Every structure is written in C-alpha cells, then in structure tokens.
Coordinates of C-alpha atoms in Angstrom, one line a residue:
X3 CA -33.4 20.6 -1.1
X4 CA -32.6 22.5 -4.3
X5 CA -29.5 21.8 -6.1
X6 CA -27.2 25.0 -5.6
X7 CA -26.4 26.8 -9.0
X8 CA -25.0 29.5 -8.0
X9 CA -21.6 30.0 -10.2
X10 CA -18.9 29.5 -7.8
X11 CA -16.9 33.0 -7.7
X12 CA -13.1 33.7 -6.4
X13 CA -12.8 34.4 -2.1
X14 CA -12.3 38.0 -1.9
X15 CA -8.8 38.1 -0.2
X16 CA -7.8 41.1 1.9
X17 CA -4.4 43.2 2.3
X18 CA -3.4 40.3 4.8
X19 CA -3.9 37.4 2.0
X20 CA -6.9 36.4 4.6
X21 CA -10.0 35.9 2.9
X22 CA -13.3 38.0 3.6
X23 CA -15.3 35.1 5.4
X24 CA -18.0 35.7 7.7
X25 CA -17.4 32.1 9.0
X26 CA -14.1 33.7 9.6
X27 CA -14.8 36.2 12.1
X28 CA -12.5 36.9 14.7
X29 CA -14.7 35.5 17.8
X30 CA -14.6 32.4 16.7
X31 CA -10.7 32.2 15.9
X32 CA -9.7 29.0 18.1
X33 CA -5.7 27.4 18.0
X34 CA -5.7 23.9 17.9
X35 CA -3.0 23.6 20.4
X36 CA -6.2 24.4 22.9
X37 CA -8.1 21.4 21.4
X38 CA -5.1 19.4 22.4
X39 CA -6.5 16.6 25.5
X40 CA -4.4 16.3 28.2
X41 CA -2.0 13.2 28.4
X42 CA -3.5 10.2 30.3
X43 CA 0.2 9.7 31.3
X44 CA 0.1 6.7 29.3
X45 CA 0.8 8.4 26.2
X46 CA 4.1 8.1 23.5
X47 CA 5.0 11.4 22.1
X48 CA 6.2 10.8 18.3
X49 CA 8.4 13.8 17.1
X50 CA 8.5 14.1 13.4
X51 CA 11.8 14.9 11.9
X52 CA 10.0 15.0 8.7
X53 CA 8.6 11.6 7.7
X54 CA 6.1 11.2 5.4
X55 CA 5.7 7.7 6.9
X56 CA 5.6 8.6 10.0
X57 CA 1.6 7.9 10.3
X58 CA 3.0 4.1 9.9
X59 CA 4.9 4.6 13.4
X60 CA 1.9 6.5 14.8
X61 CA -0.2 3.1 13.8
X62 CA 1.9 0.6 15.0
X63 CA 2.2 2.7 18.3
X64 CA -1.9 2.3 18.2
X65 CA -2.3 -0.9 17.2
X66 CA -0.7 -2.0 20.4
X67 CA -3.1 0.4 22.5
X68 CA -1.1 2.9 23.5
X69 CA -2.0 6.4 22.9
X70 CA 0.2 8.4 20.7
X71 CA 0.4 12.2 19.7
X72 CA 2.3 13.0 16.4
X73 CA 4.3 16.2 17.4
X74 CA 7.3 18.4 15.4
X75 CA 11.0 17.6 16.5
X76 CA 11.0 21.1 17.8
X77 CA 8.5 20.7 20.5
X78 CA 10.2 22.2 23.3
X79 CA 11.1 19.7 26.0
X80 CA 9.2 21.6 28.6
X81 CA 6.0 20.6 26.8
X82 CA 6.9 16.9 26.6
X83 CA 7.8 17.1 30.4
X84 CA 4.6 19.0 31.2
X85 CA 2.4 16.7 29.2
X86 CA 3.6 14.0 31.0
X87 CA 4.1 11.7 27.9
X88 CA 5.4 8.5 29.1
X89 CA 8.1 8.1 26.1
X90 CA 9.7 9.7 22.8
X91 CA 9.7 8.4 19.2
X92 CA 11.9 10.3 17.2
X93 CA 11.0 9.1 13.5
X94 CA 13.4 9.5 10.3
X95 CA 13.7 12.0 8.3
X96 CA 15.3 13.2 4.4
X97 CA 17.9 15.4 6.5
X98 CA 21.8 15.2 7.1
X99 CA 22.2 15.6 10.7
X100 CA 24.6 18.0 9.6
X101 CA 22.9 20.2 7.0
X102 CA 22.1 23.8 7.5
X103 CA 18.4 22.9 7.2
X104 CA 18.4 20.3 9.6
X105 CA 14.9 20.3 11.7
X106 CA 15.8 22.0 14.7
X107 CA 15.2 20.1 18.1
X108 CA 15.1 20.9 21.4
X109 CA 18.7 19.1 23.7
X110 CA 16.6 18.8 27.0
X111 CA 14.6 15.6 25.4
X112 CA 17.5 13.3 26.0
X113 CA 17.4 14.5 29.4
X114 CA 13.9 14.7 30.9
X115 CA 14.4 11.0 32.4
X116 CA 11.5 9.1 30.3
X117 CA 12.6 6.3 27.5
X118 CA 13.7 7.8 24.2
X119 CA 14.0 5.4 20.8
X120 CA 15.3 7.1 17.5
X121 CA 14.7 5.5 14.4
X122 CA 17.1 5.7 11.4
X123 CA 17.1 10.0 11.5
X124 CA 16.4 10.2 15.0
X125 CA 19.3 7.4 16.2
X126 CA 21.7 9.3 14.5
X127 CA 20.8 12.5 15.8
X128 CA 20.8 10.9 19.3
X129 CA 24.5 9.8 18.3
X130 CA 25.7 13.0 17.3
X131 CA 24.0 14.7 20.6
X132 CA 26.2 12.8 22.7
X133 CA 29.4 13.2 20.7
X134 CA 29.2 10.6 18.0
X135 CA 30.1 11.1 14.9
X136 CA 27.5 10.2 11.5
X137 CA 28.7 10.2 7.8
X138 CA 28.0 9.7 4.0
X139 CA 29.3 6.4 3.0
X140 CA 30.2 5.5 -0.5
X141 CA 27.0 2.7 -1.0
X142 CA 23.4 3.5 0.8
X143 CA 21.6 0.7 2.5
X144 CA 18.4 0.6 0.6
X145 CA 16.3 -2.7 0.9
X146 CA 15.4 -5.9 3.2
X147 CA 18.8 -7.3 5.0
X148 CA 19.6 -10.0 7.9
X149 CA 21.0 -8.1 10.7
X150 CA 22.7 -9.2 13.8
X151 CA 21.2 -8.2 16.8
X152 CA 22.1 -8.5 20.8
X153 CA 19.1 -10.3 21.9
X154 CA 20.1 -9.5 25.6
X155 CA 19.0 -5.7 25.3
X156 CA 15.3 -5.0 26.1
X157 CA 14.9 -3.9 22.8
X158 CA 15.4 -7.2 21.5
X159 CA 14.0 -9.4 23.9
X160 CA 12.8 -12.4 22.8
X161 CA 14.0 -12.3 19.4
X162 CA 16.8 -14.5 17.3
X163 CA 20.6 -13.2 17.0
X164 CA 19.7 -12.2 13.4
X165 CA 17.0 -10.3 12.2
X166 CA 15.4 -9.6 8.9
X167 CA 14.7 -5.7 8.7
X168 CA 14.2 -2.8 6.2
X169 CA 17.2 0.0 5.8
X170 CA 16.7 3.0 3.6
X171 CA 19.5 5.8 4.6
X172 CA 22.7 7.3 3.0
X173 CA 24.4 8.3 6.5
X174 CA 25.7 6.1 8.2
X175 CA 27.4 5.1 11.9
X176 CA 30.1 3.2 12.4
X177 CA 31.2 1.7 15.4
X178 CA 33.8 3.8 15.7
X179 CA 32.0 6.9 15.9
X180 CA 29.7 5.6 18.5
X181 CA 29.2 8.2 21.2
X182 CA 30.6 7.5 24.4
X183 CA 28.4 6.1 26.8
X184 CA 26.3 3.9 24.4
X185 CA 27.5 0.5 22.7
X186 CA 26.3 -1.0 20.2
X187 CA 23.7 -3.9 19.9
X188 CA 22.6 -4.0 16.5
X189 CA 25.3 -4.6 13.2
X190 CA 24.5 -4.3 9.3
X191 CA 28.1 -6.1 8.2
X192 CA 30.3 -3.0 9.3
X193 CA 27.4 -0.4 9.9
X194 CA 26.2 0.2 13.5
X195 CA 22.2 -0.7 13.3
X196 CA 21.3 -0.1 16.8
X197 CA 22.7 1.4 20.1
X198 CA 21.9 2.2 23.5
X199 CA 23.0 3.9 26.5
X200 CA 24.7 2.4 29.3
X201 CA 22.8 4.1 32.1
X202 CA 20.2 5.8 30.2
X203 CA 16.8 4.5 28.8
X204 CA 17.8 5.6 25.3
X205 CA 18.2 3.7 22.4
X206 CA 18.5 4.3 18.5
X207 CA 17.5 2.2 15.8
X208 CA 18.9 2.5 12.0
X209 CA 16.2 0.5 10.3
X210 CA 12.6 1.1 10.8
X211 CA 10.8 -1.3 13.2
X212 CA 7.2 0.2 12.1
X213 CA 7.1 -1.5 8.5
X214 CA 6.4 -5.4 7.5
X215 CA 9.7 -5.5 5.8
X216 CA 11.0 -5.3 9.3
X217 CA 9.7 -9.5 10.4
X218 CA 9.6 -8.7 13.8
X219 CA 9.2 -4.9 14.2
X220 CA 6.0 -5.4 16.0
X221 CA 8.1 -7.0 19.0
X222 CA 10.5 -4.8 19.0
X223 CA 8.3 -1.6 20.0
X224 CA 6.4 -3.9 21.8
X225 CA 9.4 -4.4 24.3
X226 CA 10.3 -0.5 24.0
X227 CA 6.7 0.5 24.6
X228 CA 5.9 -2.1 27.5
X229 CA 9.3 -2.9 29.2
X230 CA 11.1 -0.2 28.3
X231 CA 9.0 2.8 28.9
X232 CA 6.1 1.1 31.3
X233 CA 3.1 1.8 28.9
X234 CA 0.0 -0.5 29.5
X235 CA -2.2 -1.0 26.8
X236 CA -5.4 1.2 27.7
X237 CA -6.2 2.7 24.6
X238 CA -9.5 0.9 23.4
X239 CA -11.4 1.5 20.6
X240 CA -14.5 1.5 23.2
X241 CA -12.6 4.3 25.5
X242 CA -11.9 6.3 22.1
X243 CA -15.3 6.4 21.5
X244 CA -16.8 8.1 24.6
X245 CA -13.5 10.1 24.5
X246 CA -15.1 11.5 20.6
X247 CA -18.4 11.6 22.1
X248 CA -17.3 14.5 25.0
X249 CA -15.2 16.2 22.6
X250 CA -18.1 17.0 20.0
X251 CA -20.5 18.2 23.5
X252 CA -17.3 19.8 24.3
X253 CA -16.9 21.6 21.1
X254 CA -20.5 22.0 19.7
X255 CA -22.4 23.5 22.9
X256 CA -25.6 24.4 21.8
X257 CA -25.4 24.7 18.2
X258 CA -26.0 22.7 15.6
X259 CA -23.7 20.7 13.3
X260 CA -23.9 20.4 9.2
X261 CA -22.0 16.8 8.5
X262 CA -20.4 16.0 4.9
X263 CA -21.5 12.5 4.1
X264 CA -19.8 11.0 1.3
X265 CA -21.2 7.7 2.5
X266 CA -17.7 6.6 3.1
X267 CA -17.1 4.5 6.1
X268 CA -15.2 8.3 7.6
X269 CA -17.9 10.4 6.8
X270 CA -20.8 7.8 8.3
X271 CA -19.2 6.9 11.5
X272 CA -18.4 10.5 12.1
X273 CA -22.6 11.4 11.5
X274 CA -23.4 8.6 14.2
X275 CA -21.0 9.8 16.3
X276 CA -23.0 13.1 16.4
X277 CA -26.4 11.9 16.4
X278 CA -25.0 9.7 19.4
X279 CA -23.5 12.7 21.0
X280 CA -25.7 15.2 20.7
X281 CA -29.1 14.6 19.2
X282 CA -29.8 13.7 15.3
X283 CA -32.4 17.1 16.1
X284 CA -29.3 19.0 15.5
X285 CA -27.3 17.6 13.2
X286 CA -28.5 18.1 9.2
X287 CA -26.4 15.1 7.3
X288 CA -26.4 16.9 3.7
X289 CA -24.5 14.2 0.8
X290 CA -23.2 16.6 -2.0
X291 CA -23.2 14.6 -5.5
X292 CA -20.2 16.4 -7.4
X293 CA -21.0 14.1 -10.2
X294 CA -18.3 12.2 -9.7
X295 CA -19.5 9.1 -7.5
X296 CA -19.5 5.9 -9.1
X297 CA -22.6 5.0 -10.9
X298 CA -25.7 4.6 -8.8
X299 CA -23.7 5.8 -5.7
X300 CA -25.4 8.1 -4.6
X301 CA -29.1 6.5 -4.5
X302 CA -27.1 3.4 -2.0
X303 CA -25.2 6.3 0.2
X304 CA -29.1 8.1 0.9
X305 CA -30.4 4.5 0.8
X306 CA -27.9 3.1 3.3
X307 CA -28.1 6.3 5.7
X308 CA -32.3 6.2 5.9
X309 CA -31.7 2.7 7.2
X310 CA -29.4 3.7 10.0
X311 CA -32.1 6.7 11.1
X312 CA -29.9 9.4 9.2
X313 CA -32.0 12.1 7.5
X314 CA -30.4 12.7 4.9
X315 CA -30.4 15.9 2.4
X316 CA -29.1 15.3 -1.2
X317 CA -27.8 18.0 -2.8
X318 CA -27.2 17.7 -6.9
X319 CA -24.0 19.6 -7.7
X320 CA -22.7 18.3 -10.7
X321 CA -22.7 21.0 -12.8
X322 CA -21.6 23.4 -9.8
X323 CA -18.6 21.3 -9.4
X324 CA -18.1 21.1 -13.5
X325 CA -17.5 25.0 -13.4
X326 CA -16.0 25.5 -10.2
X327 CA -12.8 28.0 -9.9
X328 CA -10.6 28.5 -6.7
X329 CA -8.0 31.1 -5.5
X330 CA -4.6 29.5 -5.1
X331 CA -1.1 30.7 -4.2
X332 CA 1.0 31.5 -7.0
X333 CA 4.1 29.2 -7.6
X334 CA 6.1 32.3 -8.5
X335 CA 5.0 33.9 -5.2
X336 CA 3.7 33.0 -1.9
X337 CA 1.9 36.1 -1.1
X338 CA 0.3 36.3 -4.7
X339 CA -2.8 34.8 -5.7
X340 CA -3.9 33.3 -8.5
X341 CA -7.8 32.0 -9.5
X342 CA -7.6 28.2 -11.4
X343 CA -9.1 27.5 -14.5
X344 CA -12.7 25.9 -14.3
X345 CA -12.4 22.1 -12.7
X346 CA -13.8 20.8 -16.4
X347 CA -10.7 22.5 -18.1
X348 CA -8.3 21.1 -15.4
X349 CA -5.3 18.6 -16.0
X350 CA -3.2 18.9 -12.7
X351 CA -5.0 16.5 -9.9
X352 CA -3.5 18.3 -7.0
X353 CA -5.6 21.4 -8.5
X354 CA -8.6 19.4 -9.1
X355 CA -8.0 18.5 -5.4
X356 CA -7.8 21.9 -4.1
X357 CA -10.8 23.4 -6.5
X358 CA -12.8 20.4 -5.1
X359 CA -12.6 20.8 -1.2
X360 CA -13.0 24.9 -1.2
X361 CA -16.4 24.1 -3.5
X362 CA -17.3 21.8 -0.9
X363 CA -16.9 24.2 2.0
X364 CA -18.2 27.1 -0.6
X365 CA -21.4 24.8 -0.9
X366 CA -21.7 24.3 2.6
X367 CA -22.0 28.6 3.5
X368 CA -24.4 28.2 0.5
X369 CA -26.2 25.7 2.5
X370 CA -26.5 27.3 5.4
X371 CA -27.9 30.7 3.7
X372 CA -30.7 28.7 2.0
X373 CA -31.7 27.0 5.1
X374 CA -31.6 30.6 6.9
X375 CA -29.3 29.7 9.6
X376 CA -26.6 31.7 11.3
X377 CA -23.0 31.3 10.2
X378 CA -21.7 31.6 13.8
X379 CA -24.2 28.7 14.8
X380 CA -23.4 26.1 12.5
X381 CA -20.3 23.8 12.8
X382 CA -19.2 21.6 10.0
X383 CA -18.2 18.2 10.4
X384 CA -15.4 15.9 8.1
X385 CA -14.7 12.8 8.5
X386 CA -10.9 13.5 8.5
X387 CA -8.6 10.9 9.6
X388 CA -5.4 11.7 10.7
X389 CA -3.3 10.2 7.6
X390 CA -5.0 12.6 5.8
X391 CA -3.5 15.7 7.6
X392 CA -0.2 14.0 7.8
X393 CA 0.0 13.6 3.8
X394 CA -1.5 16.9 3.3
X395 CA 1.4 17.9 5.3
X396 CA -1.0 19.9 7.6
X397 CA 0.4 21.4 10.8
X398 CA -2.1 20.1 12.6
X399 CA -0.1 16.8 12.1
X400 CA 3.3 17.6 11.5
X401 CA 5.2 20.8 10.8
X402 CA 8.1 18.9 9.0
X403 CA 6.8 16.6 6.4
X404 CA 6.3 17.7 3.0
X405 CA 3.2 17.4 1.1
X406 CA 2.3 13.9 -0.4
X407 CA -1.0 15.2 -1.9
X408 CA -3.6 17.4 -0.7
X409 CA -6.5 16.0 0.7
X410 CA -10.1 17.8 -0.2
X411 CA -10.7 18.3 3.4
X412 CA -7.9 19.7 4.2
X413 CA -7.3 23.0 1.5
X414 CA -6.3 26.4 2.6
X415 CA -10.0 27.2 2.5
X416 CA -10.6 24.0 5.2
X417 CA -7.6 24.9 6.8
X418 CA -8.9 28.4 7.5
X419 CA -11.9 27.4 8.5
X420 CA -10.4 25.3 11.1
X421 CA -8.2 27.9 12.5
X422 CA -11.1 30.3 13.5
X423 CA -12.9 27.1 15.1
X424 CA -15.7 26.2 12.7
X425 CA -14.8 22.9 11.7
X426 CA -15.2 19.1 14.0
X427 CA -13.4 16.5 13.2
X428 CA -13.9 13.4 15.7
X429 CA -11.8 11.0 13.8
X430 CA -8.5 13.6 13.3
X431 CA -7.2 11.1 15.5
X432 CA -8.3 8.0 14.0
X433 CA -6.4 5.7 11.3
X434 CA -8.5 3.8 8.5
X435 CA -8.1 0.3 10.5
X436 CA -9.9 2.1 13.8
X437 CA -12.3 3.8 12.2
X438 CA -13.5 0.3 10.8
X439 CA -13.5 -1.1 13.9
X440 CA -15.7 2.1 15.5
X441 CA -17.7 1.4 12.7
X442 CA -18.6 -2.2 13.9
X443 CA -18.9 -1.3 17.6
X444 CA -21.6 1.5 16.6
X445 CA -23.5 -1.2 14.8
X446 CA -22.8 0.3 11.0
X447 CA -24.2 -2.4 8.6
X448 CA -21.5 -4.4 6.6
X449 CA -21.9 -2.8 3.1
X450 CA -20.9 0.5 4.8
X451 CA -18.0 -1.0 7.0
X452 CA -16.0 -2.8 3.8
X453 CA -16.9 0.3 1.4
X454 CA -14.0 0.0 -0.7
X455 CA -12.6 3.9 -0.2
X456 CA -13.8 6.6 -3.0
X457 CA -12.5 9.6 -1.4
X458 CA -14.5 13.0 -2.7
X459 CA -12.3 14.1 -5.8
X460 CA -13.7 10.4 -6.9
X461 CA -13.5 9.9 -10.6
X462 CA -12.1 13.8 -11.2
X463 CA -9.1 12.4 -10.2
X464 CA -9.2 9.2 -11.0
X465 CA -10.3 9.4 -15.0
X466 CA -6.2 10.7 -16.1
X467 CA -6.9 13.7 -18.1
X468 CA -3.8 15.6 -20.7
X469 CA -4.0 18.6 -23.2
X470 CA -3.7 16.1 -25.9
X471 CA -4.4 12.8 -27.0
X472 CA -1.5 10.5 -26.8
X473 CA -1.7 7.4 -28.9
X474 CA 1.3 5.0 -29.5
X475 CA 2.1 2.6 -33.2
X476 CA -0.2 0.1 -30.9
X477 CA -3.0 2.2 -30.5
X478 CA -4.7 0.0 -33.2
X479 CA -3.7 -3.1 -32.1
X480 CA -4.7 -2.9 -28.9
X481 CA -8.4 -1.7 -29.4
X482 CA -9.0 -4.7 -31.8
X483 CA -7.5 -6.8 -28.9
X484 CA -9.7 -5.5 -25.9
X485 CA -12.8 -5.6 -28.6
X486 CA -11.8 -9.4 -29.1
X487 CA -11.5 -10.1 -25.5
X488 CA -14.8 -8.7 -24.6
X489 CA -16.5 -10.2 -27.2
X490 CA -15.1 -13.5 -26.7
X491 CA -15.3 -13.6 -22.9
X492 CA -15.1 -16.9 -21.0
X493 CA -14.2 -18.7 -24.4
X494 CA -12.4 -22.0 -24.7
X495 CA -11.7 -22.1 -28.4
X496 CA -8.2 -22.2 -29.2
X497 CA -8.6 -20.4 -32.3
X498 CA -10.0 -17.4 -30.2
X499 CA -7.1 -18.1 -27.7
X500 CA -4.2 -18.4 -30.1
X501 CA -5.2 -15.2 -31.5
X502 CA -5.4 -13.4 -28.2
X503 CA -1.9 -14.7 -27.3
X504 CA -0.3 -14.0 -30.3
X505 CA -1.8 -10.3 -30.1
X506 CA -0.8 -9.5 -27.0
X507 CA 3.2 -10.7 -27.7
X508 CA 2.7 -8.6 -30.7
X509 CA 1.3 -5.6 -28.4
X510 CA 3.9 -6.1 -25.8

C-alpha cells in the first residue's frame, strides 16, 4: 500500500465543539456504560476517590483472580447493589474529607450489606460517615513505618503484631475521634491506622496494602477478598480470553475490523485475538511507521507478524507524521479551539502525544478511503490497556483522577471515536502483566512476549527537545570524556583509567 501524503489538515469543528466526522454519525453513537458485562457476582467494585494509583489496587485485586471494575466514588449505590458486586474498594485520594470539592459519594454504600475496605481517603471518609472526626496534624506520615496491628481481625489474619507498611497522608485519625461503633485495630505511634466495625463487615485502612512498600499487603487483601467478602479466585487468564473473544463477535457483527499494530506485545495479542475471533478474512492488520520506531523496527514487527499468519500492510508515514497539526482545546478556554504547531516544530510532549494519536486515527479514515471501504463498516482496533485510560484520566476508567499523561490512543479525537462506537478495544481490561501472559497462552513467539515497551509517540517523545540549546561550563569537558570512553572501551591501562576518573570528579 502507498504511503499516505496527504497533508494532515485541522477537524472541521461545528457550533457544538463536535467535529464533522463521518465515522461520527449519529447511528453509530454507543455509551460505554452498555458495553459494561454483567457482574459474575464474583466481582470487587473499586470506587475511585481520585487515585492516580489506583490501577495498582485494580492489579493486586487481579493478581489474586478476582474480577474487578474500576468505578467513580459517585456511583450510586443502586448500581453496586444491582450489579451484584460482591465487595467495595474505596481507594485514596488528594482530597480533605472536608473540602468543598470533595468527590461526592453516594451514603447507601455503607449500607447495602456486602464487605466494604477504605484505604487511606476512603477509611477516613468511612470514619467521618459514621460520626468520626478526621484532621490536619502538624507532621504528615510520608514514608515506610512499622505499625502495630491486631492480628485477631480478619484483616490481619495470619500476620505478626507489627507490620511494615507505606503511609502517605496529611489527615489524620486519632483514636479519639473514632466513630462509634468501630475500634481500632491498627496504630502508627498515636495515629489510628486501621479500624473496623463491630457488627458490620467494614473496615478502613490508613496505609495502602496494594504497594511493595507495604511487606505483606498481598495478605491483607487476600483475607479481605477471600474471608472477608467470600470471593473465590475464578478470574483466569484462560476464561478472560474466551470472555474477549465473545465480546469482539459481540461488537463487530459482520463487519470488518482495521487493527493498529505497532508490534508491541498490546497491539499483537489484540490482532490474534481477532483473527481467533472472527476470521483473519476480515481483519486488515496495517503497521504505520511514524518514523519514529527504533532502528530496523519496523522490518522485525512485518517480519515477526508474517510468521504468526498476520498479513500485514506497512504503511510509510514519516514525513506525514513530521508535518502533522491537530485541533486542541485552548488553555485560556475550554470551548475554544486552537490548531498546534507542526509535530517537527513541537517542544511540549503531551502535545506531541495528542498531534500523534489524532494522525493515527486521521491515517486510519485515510486508509479506509483508499481501500474503498465504507466508514460505517470498518471498526478500528487498539491495543489499549486499562492503565492507559486510567493515566489518561479517561472516563472510561475513572471520572476523578487527574491526568498523568495522555496516551496516543486515547486523544479527544480517539475518545470521540469511541463514544459513537467505532473503536474495539479487547484488552481495556487488561494490565501489562495479563496481557503477557495472554500472549503466551495464544502461542506469541518469545521476541514478541518480552518486547521491551516502545509505546507509538516512540522516539518523538523520547529524544527531549527545547527552543534553545542549553550547554553548561562542562559542556567541553564532558564531550572529550564520552569521546575517551568510547574510544577506549574495555581498556585496562591505568593511564587511560586515571584519566577517566580524574575527569569525571572534575565533571561532577
């Protein structure tokens, strides 16, 4: 196929800030919430009170095969209880229980009968539901500390009387202002660490059980996930699988599908998964080389591919990508828009980010015009994982966090597209660690499997760019040094090595 040339021009936006798309049209328009499965009634509802690393709670949930969903705190309580979700997760969170702006919640979750646990944000706010009191103390607990612990709780079962775990908050309970009704099991010196309710399966945590700073973290959700709350561990990679493969027959019907392939371990697994599901007949794999793929990449991705029976069509973009503009909102405005410099001219990486993923998805209409097939018969497929939505702060995710950095494959332009129910996305559910393993199971050769990750943006983000060239009084030390160790490489003369050492003190 022809590399597209075509100079990429600015979406035409309309009175309602939408943009003219025929992908867009309103017959395809599709919620997510009806993409949403069912609960298995083994499944842990995680409501996000605004943590970035809450896709680290969401893991840990996963790793011990129970199925998880990642909702806002504001999810209504009559969803939870219609869901049938099994258990809550509350997760932390950069509010004050008691600011203006707090995320709003919904009472009835503390009172639907199932097993609640609140971590750092989420067991103060279930202290302050019931009457406690929470407040700003003069020194925050930032760091790894040894805990004592009431190993007689469930929560805590199996573990020592003191615990090494990670505390990061400002607010703080004492044990004074425990509500009524719940005592206290866990102690940081004079701070409350953990409590539960008498009668209640509710608990609250102040430290965060999901990270490795926390030793034993693992055991602790262990016992709230099994003994507390009755989960069993059902949620296989293997049941995953066939549950991706009805979703795309689901989803595609007829049609046929256009996959992204990077040749990323995302971006393959989620081709197989297609050809698997529906027939490589009807899914075109096209690999888009933006020109910034490692050297020789892109001959091992279409390389690679052939081998595992994809058909793969190379498109050479480079210079397409080189030129590319997008339409952003304005920072003075939200209902303004503003078209970006061309990518080549570019400093900013979250705008190199955003130019990159709309040129994607305006390469892959292109596509589909030069190949002569219908808009509204084409799907496109991303390998998006669901760490990418939750840093890209997409609401697909979470409708609290704030944006860590936005992911090419999930712009406004993608994000659009997904609305009006053009885009699949098998692995939206999947972390980096699962996909690996679905990877193996599907028989994806090695090379593919341990890929070190080289998301899209690739070296456009990764070579630093800056409006000027900054060199420091060492500038000309240093470039004699690096010349001396790269000519000298692997030498054993002390001469040469005497030199190098005393240049670098020198440098540093």
């Amino acid at each position: 196929m022809e590399a597209v040339k075509r100079k990429r021009q600015a979406p035409e936006v309309d009175s309602q800030g939408d943009e003219a798309d025929p992908l867009l049209s309103p017959k395809t328009k599709k919620s997510f919430s009806d993409e949403l499965l069912e609960s298995t009634g083994n499944t842990v509802v995680i409501l996000d009170a605004g943590a970035q690393y809450g896709k680290v709670i969401d893991r840990r949930v996963r790793e011990l095969l129970v199925e998880s969903e990642f909702l806002p705190l504001s999810t209504p309580a009559s969803i939870i209880e219609a869901k049938r979700f099994k258990a809550v997760i509350i997760s932390g969170g950069p509010s004050s229980v008691y600011n203006q702006d707090a995320p709003e919640f919904d009472r009835q979750i503390f009172h639907l009968g199932i097993p609640v646990l609140g971590i750092c944000y989420g067991m103060q706010l279930m202290n302050k539901m019931f009457g406690g009191s929470v407040s700003q103390k003069a020194v925050r607990e930032d760091g790894q500390h040894l805990i004592e612990v009431d190993n007689s709780s469930p929560l805590f079962h199996g573990l020592s009387s003191h615990e090494l775990v990670l505390l990061t908050h400002g607010d703080s309970v004492e044990s004074d202002e425990v509500a009524e009704d719940f005592k206290v099991i866990a102690n940081s010196g004079n701070l409350v660490a953990g409590i539960c309710h008498d009668s209640k399966p509710l608990c609250g945590v102040q430290f965060h059980p999901e990270v490795d700073l926390t030793k034993n973290g693992i055991t602790m959700l262990r016992n709230f996930l099994y003994n507390i709350s009755s989960c069993f561990p059902s949620f296989t990679i293997k049941s995953r699988e066939l549950q991706c493969i009805n979703y795309i027959k689901e989803k595609i019907g007829n049609a046929k599908v256009l996959s992204l392939v990077s040749g990323g371990i995302d971006s393959a697994v989620c081709t197989v998964l297609l050809n698997k599901a529906i027939g490589s007949n009807r899914v075109i794999a096209v690999h888009i080389d933006n020109g910034f793929l490692r050297k020789g990449e892109s001959l091992q991705v279409e390389k690679s591919l052939n081998e595992l029976g994809i058909n793969l069509i190379v498109v050479k973009g480079s210079h397409h990508f080189l030129n590319a503009t997008t339409v952003t909102s304005s920072q003075e405005a939200d209902d303004k828009y503003i078209e970006t410099s061309r990518l080549v001219s570019v400093i900013s990486p979250e705008e190199k980010r955003n130019i990159i993923g709309d040129t994607f998805m305006q390469l892959f209409k292109e596509i589909i015009a030069e190949m002569k097939l219908e808009p509204e018969d084409v799907f496109l497929a991303q390998g998006t994982l669901r760490p990418d939505l939750i840093e890209s702060a997409s609401l697909l995710a979470s409708s609290n966090a704030h944006v860590i950095k936005t992911h090419h494959n999930d712009t406004q332009l993608v994000r659009q597209l997904r609305d009006q129910g053009r885009i699949i996305e098998p692995l939206k559910d999947f972390h980096k660690d699962e996909v690996r393993r679905l990877g193996r199971d599907l028989g994806l050769p090695k090379e593919i499997i341990e890929r070190h990750p080289f998301p899209g943006p690739g070296l456009a983000i990764r070579v630093i760019c800056a409006k000027e060239p900054f060199m420091d009084s060492s500038f000309s030390t240093t470039n004699t040094l690096l010349a001396a160790v790269s000519m000298f490489y692997g030498s054993k003369d002390v001469v040469y090595l005497t030199f190098i050492y005393n240049s670098a003190i020198y440098v540093l």
